[in-house]
CSV table of C-alpha atoms in Angstrom, one decimal:
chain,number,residue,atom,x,y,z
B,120,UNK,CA,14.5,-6.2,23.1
B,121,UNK,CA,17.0,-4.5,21.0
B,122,UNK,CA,17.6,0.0,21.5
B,123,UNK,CA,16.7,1.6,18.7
B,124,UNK,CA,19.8,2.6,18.5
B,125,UNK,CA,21.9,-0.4,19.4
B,126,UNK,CA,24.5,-2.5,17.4
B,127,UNK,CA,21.2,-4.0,15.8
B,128,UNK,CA,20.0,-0.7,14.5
B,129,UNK,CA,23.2,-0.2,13.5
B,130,UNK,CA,24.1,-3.7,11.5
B,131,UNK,CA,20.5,-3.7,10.1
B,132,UNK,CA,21.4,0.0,8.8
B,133,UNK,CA,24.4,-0.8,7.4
B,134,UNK,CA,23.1,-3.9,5.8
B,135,UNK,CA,20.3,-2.2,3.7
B,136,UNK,CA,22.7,0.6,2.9
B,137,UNK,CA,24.7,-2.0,1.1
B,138,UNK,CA,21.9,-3.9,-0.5
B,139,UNK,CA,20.5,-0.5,-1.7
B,140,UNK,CA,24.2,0.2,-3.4
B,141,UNK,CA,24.6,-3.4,-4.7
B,142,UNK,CA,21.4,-3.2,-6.5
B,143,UNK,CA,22.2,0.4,-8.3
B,144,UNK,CA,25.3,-1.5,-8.9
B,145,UNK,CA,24.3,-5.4,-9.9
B,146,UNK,CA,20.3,-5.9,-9.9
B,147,UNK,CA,18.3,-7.9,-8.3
B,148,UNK,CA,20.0,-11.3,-10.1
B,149,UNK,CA,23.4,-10.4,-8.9
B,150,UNK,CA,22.2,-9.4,-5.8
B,151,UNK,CA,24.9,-11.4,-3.2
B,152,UNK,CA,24.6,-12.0,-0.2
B,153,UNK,CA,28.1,-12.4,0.5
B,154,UNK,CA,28.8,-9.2,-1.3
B,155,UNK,CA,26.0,-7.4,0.8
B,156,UNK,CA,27.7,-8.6,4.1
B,157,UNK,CA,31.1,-7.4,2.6
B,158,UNK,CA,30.2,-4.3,1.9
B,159,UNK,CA,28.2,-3.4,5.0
B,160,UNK,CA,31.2,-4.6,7.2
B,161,UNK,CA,29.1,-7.5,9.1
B,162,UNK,CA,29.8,-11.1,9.3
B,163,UNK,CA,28.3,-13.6,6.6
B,164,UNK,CA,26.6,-15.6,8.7
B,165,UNK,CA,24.8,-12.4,10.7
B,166,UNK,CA,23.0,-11.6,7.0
B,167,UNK,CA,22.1,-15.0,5.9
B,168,UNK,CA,20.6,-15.5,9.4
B,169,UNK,CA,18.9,-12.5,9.5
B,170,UNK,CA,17.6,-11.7,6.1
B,171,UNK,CA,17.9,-15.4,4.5
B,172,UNK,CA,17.6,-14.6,1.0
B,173,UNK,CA,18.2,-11.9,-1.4
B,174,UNK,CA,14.1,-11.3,-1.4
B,175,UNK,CA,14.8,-11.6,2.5
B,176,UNK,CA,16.8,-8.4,1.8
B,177,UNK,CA,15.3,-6.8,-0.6
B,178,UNK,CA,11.6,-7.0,1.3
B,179,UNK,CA,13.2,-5.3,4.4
B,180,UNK,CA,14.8,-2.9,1.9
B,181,UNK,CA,11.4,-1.6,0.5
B,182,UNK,CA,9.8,-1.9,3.5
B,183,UNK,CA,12.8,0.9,5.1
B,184,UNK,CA,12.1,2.9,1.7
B,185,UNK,CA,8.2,3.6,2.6
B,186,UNK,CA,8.9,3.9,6.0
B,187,UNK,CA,11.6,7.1,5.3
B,188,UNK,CA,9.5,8.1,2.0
B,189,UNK,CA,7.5,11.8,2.7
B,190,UNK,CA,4.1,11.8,3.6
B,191,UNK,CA,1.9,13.2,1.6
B,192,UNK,CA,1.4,17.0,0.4
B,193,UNK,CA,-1.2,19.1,2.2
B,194,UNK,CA,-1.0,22.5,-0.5
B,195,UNK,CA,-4.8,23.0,-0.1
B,196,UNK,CA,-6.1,22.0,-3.3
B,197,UNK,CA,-6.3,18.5,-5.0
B,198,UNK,CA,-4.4,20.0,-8.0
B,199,UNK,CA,-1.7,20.7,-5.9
B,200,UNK,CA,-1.6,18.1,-4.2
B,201,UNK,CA,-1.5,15.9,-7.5
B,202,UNK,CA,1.4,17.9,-8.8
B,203,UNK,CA,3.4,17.2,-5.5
B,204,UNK,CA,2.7,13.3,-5.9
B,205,UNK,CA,3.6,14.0,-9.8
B,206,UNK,CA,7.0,15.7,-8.5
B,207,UNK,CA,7.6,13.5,-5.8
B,208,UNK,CA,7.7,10.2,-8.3
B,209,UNK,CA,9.5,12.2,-10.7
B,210,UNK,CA,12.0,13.2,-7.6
B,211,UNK,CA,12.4,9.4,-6.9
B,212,UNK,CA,12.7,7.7,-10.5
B,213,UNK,CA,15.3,10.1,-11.6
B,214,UNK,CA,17.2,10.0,-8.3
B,215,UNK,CA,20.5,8.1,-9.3
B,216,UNK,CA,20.3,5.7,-6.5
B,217,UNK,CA,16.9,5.6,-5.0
B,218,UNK,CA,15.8,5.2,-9.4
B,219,UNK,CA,18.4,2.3,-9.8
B,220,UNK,CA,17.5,0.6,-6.7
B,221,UNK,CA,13.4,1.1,-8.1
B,222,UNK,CA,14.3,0.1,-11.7
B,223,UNK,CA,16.4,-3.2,-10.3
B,224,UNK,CA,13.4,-4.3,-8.1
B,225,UNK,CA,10.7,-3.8,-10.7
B,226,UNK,CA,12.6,-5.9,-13.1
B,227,UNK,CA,13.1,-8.7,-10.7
B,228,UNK,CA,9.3,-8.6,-9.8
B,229,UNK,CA,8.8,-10.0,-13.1
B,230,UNK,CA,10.6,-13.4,-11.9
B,231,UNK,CA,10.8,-13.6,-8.6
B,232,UNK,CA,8.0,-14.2,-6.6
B,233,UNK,CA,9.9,-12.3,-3.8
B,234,UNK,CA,10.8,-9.2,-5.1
B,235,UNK,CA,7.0,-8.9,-6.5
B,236,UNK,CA,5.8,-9.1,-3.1
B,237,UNK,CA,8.4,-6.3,-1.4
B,238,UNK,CA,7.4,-4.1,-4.7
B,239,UNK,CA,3.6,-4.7,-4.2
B,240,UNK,CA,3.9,-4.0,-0.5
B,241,UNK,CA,6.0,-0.5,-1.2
B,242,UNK,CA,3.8,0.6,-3.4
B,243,UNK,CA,0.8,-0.2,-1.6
B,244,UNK,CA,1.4,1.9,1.4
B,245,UNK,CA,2.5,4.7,-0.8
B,246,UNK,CA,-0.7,5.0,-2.9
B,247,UNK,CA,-2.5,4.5,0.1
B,248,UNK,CA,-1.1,7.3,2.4
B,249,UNK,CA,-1.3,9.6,-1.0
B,250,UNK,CA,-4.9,8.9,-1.7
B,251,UNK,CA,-5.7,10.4,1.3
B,252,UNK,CA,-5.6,13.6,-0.4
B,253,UNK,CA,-8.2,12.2,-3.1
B,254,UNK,CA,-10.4,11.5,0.1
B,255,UNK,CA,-10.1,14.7,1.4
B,256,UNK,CA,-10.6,16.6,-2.2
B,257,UNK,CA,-13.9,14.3,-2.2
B,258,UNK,CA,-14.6,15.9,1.0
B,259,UNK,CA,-14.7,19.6,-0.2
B,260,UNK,CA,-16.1,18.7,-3.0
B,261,UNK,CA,-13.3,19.1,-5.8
B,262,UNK,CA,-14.2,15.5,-6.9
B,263,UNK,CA,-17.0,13.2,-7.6
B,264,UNK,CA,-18.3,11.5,-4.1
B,265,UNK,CA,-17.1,7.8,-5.1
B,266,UNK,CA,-14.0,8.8,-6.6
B,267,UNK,CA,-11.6,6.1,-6.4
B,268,UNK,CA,-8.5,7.7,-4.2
B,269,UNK,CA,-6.1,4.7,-5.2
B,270,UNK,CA,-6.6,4.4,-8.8
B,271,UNK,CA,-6.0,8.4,-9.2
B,272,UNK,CA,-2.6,7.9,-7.9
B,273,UNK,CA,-2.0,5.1,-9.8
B,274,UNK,CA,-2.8,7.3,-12.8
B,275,UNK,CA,-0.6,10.1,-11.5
B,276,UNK,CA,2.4,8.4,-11.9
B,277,UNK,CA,1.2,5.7,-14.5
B,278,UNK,CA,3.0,7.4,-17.4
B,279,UNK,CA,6.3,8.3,-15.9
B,280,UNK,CA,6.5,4.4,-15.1
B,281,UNK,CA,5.7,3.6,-18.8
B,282,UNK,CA,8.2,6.0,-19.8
B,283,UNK,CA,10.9,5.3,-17.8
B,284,UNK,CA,10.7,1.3,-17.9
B,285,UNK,CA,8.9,0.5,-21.4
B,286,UNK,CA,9.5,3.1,-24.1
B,287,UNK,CA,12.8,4.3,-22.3
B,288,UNK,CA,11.9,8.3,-23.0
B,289,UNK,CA,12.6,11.0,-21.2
B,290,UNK,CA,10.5,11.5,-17.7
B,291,UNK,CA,11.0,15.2,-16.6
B,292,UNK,CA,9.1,17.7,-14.7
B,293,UNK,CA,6.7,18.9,-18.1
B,294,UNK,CA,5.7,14.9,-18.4
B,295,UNK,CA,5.3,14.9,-14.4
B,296,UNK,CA,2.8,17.9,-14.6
B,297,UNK,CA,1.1,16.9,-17.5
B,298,UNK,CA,0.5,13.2,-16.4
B,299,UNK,CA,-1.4,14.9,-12.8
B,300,UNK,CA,-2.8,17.4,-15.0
B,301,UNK,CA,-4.6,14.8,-17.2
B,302,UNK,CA,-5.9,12.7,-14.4
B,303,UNK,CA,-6.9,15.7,-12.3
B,304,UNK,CA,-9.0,16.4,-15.6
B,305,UNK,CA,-10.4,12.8,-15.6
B,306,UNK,CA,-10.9,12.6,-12.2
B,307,UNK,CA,-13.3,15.7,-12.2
B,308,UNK,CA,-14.8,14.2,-15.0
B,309,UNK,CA,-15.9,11.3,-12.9
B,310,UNK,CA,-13.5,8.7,-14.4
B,311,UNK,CA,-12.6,7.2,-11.0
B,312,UNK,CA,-16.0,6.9,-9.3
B,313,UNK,CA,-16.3,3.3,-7.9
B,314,UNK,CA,-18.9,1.4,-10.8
B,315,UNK,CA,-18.1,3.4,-13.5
């Protein structure tokens, strides 16, 4: 078994820090192995054996992103909380690196079979741990019993995605607040209960 902190820590560190830069730098279709292993100072054959693919890499990549992502807010109220997740995706798509590394993988997802999956799986553990606070606004009774936690996230950051990767506007913090302001208004409206 390998220390947390041992040379494989270290080379697997080292590694995604590189694959995270080369993908600001190149996207996902440049994405080189041989480059990666350049640039994180480790042999060739140590990242083709270990990672086998640029997917290979990317997967472990996303998967290192949600693990060091926040959790989610605890302000008290589900507005609050929904303005957090609102700031917290605007705090992560405008982010020079951690935006370009996001941006590179969504377009690849497109086309590649392995970059979908490491994007689905990212995303899916970060809409999960942030509908928690749906659950708990359920709970005291600040929205509909039945309201679908997931999918009001989803709508929380739905139009800074469209934004930033469709119509290529503008995303700031006035579109982040508005777009958990509007599904915090559909939400209480019932919108999101499970059947509807």
């Amino acid at each position: 078994m390998a220390r947390p902190g041992g040379r494989t820590a270290r080379v697997r560190a080292a590694v995604l820090a590189a694959t995270q830069d080369e993908l600001a730098a190149c996207g996902f279709h440049r994405l080189s192995m041989d480059q990666v292993a350049a640039r994180a100072g480790v042999g060739k054959t140590t990242v083709y054996r270990r990672w086998g693919s640029p997917a290979g890499l990317v997967a472990d990549l996303m998967n290192e992103l949600a693990d060091q992502s926040s959790p989610h807010a605890d302000t008290g109220s589900v507005e609050g909380d929904l303005l957090a997740n609102a700031a917290g995706v605007l705090a992560a798509v405008t982010d020079p690196r951690l935006g370009a590394t996001l941006q590179a993988v969504i377009a690849a997802a497109t086309c590649d079979d392995g970059a979908a999956d490491a994007l689905r799986s990212f995303y899916g553990r970060r809409v999960r741990e942030w509908a928690k606070v749906v659950d708990r606004a359920v709970e005291r009774g600040e929205l509909p019993a039945g309201t679908d936690g997931e999918e009001v996230i989803r709508a929380v950051s739905a139009p800074l995605y469209y934004r930033l990767l469709v119509t290529r506007e503008p995303v700031d913090a006035a579109v982040a607040q508005r777009a958990a302001l509007r599904t915090l208004a559909a939400a209480r409206a019932g919108a999101f209960v499970d059947g509807r």
